[in-house]
Tab-separated table of C-alpha atoms in Angstrom:
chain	number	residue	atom	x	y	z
N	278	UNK	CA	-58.814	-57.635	83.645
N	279	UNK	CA	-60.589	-54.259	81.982
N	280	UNK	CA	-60.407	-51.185	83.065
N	281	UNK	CA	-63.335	-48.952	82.551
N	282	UNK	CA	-63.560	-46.017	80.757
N	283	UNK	CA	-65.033	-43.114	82.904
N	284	UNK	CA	-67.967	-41.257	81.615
N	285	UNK	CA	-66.281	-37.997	80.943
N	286	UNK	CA	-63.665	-39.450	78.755
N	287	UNK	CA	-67.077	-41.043	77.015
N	288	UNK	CA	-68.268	-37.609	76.700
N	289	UNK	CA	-65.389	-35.730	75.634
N	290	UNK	CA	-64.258	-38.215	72.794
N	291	UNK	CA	-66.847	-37.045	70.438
N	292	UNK	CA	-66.360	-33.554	71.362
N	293	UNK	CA	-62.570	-33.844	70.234
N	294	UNK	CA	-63.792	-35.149	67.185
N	295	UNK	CA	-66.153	-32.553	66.275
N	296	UNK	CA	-63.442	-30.614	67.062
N	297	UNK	CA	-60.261	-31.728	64.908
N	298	UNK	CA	-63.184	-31.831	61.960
N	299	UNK	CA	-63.923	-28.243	62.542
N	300	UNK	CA	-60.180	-27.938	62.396
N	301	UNK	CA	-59.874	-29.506	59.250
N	302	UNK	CA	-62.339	-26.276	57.684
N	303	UNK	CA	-60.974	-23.606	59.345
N	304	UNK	CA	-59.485	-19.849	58.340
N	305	UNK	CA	-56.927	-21.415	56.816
N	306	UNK	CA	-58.345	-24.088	54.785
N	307	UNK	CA	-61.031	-21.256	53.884
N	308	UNK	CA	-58.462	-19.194	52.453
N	309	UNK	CA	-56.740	-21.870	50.379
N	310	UNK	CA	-60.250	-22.838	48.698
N	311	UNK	CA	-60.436	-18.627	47.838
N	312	UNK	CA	-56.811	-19.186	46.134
N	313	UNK	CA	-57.839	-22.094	44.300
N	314	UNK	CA	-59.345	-20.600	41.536
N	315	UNK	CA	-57.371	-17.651	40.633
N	316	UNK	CA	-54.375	-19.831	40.934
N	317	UNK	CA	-55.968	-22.488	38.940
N	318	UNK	CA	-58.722	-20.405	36.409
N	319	UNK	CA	-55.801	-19.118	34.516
N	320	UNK	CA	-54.134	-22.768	33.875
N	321	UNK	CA	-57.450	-23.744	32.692
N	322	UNK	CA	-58.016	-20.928	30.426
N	323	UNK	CA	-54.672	-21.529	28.818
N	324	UNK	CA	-55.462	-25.604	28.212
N	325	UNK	CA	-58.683	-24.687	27.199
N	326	UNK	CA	-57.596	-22.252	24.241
N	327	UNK	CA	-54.081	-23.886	23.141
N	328	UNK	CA	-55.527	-27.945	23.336
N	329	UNK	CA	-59.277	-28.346	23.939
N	330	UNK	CA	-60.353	-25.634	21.461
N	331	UNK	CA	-57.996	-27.072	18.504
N	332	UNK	CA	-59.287	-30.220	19.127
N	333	UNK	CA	-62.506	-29.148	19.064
N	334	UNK	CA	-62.225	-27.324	16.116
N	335	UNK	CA	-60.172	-30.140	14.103
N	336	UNK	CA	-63.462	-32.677	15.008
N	337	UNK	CA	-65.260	-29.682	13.527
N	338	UNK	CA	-63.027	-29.577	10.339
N	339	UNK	CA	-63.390	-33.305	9.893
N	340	UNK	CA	-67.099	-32.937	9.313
N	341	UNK	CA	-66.222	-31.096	6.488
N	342	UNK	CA	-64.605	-30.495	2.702
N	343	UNK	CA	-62.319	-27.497	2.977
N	344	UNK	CA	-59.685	-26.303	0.726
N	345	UNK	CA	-57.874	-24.111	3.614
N	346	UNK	CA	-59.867	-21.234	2.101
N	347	UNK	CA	-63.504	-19.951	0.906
N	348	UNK	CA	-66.696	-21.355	2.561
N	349	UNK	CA	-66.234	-25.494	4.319
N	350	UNK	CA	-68.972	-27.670	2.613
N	351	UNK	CA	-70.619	-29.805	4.851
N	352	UNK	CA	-69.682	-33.443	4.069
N	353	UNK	CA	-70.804	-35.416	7.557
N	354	UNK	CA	-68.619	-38.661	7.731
N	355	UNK	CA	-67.590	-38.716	4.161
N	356	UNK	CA	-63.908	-38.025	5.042
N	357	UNK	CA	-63.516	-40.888	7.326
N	358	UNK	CA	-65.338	-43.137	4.898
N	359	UNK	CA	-63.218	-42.026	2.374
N	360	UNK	CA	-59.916	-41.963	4.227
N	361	UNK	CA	-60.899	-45.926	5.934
N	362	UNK	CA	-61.690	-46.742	1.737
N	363	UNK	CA	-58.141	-45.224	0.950
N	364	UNK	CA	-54.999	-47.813	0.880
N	365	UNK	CA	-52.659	-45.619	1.638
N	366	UNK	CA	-54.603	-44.751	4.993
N	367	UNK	CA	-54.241	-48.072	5.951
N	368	UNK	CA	-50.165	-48.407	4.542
N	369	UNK	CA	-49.633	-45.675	7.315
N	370	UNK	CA	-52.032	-46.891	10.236
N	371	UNK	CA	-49.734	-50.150	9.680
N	372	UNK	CA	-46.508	-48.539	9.655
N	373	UNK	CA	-47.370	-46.245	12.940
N	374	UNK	CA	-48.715	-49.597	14.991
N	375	UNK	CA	-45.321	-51.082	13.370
N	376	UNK	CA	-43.312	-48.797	14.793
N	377	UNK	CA	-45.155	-47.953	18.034
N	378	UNK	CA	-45.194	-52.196	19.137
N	379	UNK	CA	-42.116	-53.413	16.807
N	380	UNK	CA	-40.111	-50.314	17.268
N	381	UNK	CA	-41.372	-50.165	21.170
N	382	UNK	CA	-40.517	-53.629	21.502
N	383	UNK	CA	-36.706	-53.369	20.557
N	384	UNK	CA	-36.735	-49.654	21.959
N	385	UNK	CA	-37.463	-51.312	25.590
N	386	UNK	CA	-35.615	-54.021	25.183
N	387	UNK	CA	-32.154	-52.188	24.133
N	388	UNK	CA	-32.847	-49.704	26.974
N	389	UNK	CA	-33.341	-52.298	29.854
N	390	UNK	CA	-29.675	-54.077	28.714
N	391	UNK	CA	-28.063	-50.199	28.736
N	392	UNK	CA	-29.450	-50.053	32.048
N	393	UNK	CA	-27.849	-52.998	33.570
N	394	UNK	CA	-24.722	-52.693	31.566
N	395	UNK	CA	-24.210	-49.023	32.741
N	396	UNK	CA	-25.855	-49.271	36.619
N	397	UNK	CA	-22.396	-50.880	38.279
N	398	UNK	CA	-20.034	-48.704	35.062
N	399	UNK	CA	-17.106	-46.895	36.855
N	400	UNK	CA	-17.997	-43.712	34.372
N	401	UNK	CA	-21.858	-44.272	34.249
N	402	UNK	CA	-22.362	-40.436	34.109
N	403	UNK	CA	-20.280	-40.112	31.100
N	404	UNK	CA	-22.033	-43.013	29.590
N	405	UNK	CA	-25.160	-41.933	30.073
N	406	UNK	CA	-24.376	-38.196	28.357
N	407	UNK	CA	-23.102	-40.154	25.358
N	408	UNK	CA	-26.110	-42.217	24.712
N	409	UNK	CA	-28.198	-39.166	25.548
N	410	UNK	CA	-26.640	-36.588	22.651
N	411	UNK	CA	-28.800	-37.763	19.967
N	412	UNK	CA	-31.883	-35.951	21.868
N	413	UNK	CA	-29.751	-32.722	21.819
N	414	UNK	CA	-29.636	-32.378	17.955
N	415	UNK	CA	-32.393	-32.121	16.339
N	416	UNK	CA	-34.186	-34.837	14.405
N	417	UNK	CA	-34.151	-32.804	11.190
N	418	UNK	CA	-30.753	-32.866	11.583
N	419	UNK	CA	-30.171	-37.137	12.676
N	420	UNK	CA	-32.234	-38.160	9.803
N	421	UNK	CA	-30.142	-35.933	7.125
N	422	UNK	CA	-27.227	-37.638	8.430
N	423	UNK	CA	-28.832	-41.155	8.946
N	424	UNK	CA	-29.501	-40.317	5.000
N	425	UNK	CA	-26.191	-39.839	4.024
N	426	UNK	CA	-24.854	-42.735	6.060
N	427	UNK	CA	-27.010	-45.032	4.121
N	428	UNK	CA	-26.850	-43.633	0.718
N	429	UNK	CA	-25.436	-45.883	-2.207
N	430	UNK	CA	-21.829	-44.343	-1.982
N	431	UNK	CA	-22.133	-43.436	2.311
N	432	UNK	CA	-19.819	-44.136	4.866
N	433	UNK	CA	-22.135	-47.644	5.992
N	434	UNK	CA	-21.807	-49.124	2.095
N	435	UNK	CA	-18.100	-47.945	1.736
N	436	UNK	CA	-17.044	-49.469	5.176
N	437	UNK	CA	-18.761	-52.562	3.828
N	438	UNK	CA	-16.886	-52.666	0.830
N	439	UNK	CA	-13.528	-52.286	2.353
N	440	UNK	CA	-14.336	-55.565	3.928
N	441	UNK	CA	-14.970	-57.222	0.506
N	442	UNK	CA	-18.496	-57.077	-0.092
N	443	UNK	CA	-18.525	-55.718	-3.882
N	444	UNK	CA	-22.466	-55.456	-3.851
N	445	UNK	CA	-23.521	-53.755	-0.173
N	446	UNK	CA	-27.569	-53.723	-0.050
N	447	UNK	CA	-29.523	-51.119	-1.427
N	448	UNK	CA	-30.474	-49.592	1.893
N	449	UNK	CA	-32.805	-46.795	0.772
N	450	UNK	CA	-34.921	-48.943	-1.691
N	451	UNK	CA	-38.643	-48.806	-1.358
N	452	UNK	CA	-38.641	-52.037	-0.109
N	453	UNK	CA	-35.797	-51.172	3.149
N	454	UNK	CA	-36.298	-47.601	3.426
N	455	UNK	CA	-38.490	-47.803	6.437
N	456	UNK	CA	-37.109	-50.564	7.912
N	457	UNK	CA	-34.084	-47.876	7.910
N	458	UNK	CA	-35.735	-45.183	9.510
N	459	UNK	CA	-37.301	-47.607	11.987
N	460	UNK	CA	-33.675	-48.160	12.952
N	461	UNK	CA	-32.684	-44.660	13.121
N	462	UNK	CA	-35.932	-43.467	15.418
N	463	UNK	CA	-34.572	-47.082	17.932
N	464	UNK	CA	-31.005	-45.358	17.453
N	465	UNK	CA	-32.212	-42.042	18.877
N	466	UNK	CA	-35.087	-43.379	21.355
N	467	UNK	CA	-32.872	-45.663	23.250
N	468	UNK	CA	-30.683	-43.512	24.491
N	469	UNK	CA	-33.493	-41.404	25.891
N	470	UNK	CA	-35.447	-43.634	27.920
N	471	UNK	CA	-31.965	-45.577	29.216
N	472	UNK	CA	-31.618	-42.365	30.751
N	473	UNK	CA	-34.816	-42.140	32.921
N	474	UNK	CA	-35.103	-45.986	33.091
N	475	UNK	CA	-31.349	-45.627	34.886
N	476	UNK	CA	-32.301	-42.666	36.712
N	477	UNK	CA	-35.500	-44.814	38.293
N	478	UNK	CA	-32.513	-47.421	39.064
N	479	UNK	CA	-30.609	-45.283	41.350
N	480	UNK	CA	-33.012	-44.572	43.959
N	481	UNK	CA	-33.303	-48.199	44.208
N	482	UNK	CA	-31.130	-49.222	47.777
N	483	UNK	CA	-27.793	-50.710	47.066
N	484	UNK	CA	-28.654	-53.384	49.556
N	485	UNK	CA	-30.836	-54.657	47.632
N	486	UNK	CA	-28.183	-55.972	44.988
N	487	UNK	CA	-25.848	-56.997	47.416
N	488	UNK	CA	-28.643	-59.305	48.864
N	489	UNK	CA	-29.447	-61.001	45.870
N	490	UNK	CA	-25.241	-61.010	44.947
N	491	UNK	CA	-24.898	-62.986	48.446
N	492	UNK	CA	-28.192	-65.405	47.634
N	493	UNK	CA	-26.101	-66.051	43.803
N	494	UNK	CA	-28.811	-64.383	41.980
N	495	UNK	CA	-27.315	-63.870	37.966
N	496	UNK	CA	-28.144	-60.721	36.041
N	497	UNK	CA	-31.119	-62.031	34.806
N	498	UNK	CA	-32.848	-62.443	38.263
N	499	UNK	CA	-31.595	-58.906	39.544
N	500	UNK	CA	-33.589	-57.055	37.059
N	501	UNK	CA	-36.655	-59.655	37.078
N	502	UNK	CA	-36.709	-59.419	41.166
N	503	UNK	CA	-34.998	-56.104	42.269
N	504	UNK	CA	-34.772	-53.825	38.911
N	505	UNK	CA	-37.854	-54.379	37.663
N	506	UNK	CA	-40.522	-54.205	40.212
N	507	UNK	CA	-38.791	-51.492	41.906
N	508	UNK	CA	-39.091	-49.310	38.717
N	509	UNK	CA	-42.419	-50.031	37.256
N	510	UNK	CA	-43.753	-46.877	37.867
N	511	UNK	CA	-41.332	-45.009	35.864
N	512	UNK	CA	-41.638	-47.636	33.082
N	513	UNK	CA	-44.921	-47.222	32.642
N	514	UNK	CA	-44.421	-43.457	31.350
N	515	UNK	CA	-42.076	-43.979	29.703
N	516	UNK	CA	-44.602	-46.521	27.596
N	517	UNK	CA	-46.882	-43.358	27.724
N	518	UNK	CA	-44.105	-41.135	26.466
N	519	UNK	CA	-43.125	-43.672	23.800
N	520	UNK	CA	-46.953	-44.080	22.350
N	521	UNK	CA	-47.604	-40.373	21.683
N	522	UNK	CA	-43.976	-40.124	20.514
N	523	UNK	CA	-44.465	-42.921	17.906
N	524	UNK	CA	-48.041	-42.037	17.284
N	525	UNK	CA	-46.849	-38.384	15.910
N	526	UNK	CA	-43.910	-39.188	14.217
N	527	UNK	CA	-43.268	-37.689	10.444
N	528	UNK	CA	-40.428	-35.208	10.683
N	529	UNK	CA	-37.783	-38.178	10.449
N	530	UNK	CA	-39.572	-39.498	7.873
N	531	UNK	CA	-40.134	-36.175	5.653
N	532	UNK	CA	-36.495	-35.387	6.099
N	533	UNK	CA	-34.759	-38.616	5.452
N	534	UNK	CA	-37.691	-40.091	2.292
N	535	UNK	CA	-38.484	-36.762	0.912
N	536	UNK	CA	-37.027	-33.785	-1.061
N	537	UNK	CA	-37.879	-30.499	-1.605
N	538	UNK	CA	-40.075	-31.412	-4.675
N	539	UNK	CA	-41.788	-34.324	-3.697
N	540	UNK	CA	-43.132	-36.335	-0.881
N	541	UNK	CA	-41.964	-39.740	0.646
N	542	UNK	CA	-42.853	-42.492	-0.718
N	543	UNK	CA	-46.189	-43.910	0.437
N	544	UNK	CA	-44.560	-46.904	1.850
N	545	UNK	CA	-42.910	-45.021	4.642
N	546	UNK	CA	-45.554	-43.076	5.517
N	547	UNK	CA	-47.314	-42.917	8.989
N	548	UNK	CA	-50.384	-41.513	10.250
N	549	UNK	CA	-49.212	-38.166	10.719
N	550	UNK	CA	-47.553	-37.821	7.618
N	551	UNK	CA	-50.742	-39.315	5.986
N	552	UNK	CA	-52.401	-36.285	8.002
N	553	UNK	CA	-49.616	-33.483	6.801
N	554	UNK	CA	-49.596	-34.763	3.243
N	555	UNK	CA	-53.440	-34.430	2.774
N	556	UNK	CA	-52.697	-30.725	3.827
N	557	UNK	CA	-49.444	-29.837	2.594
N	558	UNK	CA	-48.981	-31.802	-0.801
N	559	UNK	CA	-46.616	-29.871	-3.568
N	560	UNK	CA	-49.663	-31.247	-5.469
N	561	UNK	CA	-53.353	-30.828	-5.889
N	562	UNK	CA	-55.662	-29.187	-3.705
N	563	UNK	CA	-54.971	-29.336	-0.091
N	564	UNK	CA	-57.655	-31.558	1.948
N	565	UNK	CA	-58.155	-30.027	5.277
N	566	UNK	CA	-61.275	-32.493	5.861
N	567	UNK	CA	-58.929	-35.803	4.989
N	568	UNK	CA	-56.451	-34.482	7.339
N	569	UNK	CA	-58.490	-33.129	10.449
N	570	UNK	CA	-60.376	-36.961	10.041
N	571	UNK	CA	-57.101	-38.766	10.374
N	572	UNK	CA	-56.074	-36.113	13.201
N	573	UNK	CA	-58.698	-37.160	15.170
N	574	UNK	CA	-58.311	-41.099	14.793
N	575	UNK	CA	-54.947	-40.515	15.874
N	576	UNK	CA	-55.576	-38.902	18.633
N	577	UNK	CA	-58.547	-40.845	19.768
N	578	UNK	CA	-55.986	-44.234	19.112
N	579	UNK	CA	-53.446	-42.300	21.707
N	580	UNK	CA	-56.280	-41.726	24.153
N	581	UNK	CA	-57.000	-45.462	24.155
N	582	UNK	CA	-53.246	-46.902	24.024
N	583	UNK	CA	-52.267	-44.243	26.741
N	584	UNK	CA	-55.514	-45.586	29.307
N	585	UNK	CA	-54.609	-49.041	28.172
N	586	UNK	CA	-51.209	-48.685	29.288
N	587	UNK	CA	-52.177	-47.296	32.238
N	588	UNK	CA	-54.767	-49.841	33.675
N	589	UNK	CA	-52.440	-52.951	32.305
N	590	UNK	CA	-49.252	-51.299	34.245
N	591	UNK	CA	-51.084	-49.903	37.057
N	592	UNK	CA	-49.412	-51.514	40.497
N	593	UNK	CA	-49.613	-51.033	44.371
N	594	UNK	CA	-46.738	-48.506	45.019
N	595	UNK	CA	-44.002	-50.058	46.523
N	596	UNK	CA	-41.726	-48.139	49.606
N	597	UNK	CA	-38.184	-48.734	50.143
């Protein structure tokens, strides 16, 4: 059986319509759209002159030879064909995609087992301020001591000759020294995003666990079906946060392979120490063209990795 819908209802339906749409544009929505752009001009202005106008400037450097000082000669592309020609270039491009995947790769992986080694701890706060302090101190700082724990005589060789190795490796040869400071930048990183990856965690309902504990589900199938899913989101900046990281790192590397008189050797250099060496050599004449040109591959690599990342981790949200 219907029941039909008088006429004036008919009538007055649109009219409500029209209605909660004029509503929607009203005083007060007028007055918000007159605060949008003082409250947001100034923003603007401020990421304009501290990040687009660098960057527009250092894709304006690139184009040229310049010494730091005096007039820029016009050049074109002849710094990127000179810095893709240039083996060292490519020595650093593979020791920054090295560390971003390799180093990512055992960075994740070390994080996601801290996670579900510290999510049912007794003392997980504690925990988690422990593996957090190497953030506090400065990097400068880590890789002077990650030096001197790896030096010839250090505390890491002497330990291993109380054990009865007579010959301990030769940790800061050419041929291990990055491999070392790969291991120092996991050591540092881990603790970091354990921390946000654990604070994703706990929003996650306890019920949830104590489902899959009463269907038998092992450790393993907690964080594939529960842990996982439920924190993708957060995951996926923290890949973000980990590209750019890796993308720009060179202080470690300055402080831990160089001295005050020279520079690190090539084999442990990275993109943005490729970039700051071109500049800021004890040697020669400083290339501000070289550097600007690997500047703006970098960044133009980060802009790719970071949408990448984005699309391939991009999911429906999910409520709980």
């Amino acid at each position: 059986m219907t029941t039909a819908v008088p006429d004036a209802a008919r009538a007055t339906a649109p009219t409500r319509r029209r209605t909660a749409g004029r509503a929607a544009v009203g005083p007060f929505a007028a007055h918000r759209k007159r605060l949008y752009l003082p409250f947001v001009l100034p923003a603007f202005l401020l990421y304009a002159a501290f990040l687009l106008a660098p960057v527009v400037a250092t894709a304006w450097i690139s184009l040229h030879a310049w010494a730091g000082a005096g007039p820029m000669e016009w050049v074109g592309a002849e710094n990127y064909t000179r810095m893709f020609l240039d083996p060292v270039f490519w020595t650093s491009f593979g020791n920054t995609l090295l560390l971003l995947f390799g180093g990512g790769t055992v960075t994740f992986l070390l994080s996601f087992v801290l996670t579900m080694l510290l999510r049912d701890l007794a003392g997980r706060s504690t925990a988690r301020s422990v593996i957090f302090f190497p953030n506090i101190v400065p990097a400068l700082v880590i890789s002077i001591l990650w030096g001197f724990l790896f030096q010839a005589d250090g505390l890491l060789n002497s330990a291993l000759r109380s054990i009865g190795i007579a010959h301990p490796p030769a940790w800061l040869a050419e041929e291990n020294q990055f491999k070392v400071i790969m291991l120092g930048i996991i050591w540092m990183s881990t603790g970091y995003y354990t921390t946000i990856i654990m604070a994703a965690v706990d929003r996650i309902p306890p019920y949830l666990y104590e489902d899959c504990a009463l269907a038998g589900a092992n450790a393993w199938q907690r964080f594939r079906h529960v842990t996982l899913p439920l924190s993708w989101d957060v995951i996926g900046i923290c890949a973000v946060l980990w590209t750019i990281n890796a993308m720009k790192t060179f202080e470690f590397i300055l402080a831990m392979a160089g001295s005050a008189s020279s520079m690190p050797s090539t084999s442990t250099w990275t993109a943005s120490l490729y970039a700051y060496t071109s500049v800021f050599a004890p040697t020669g004449v400083p290339q501000y063209g070289i550097a600007a040109a690997s500047a703006v591959v970098t960044l133009a690599l980060v802009g790719v990795l970071v949408v990448l990342i984005r699309r391939l981790m991009r999911r429906e949200a999910l409520e709980f």
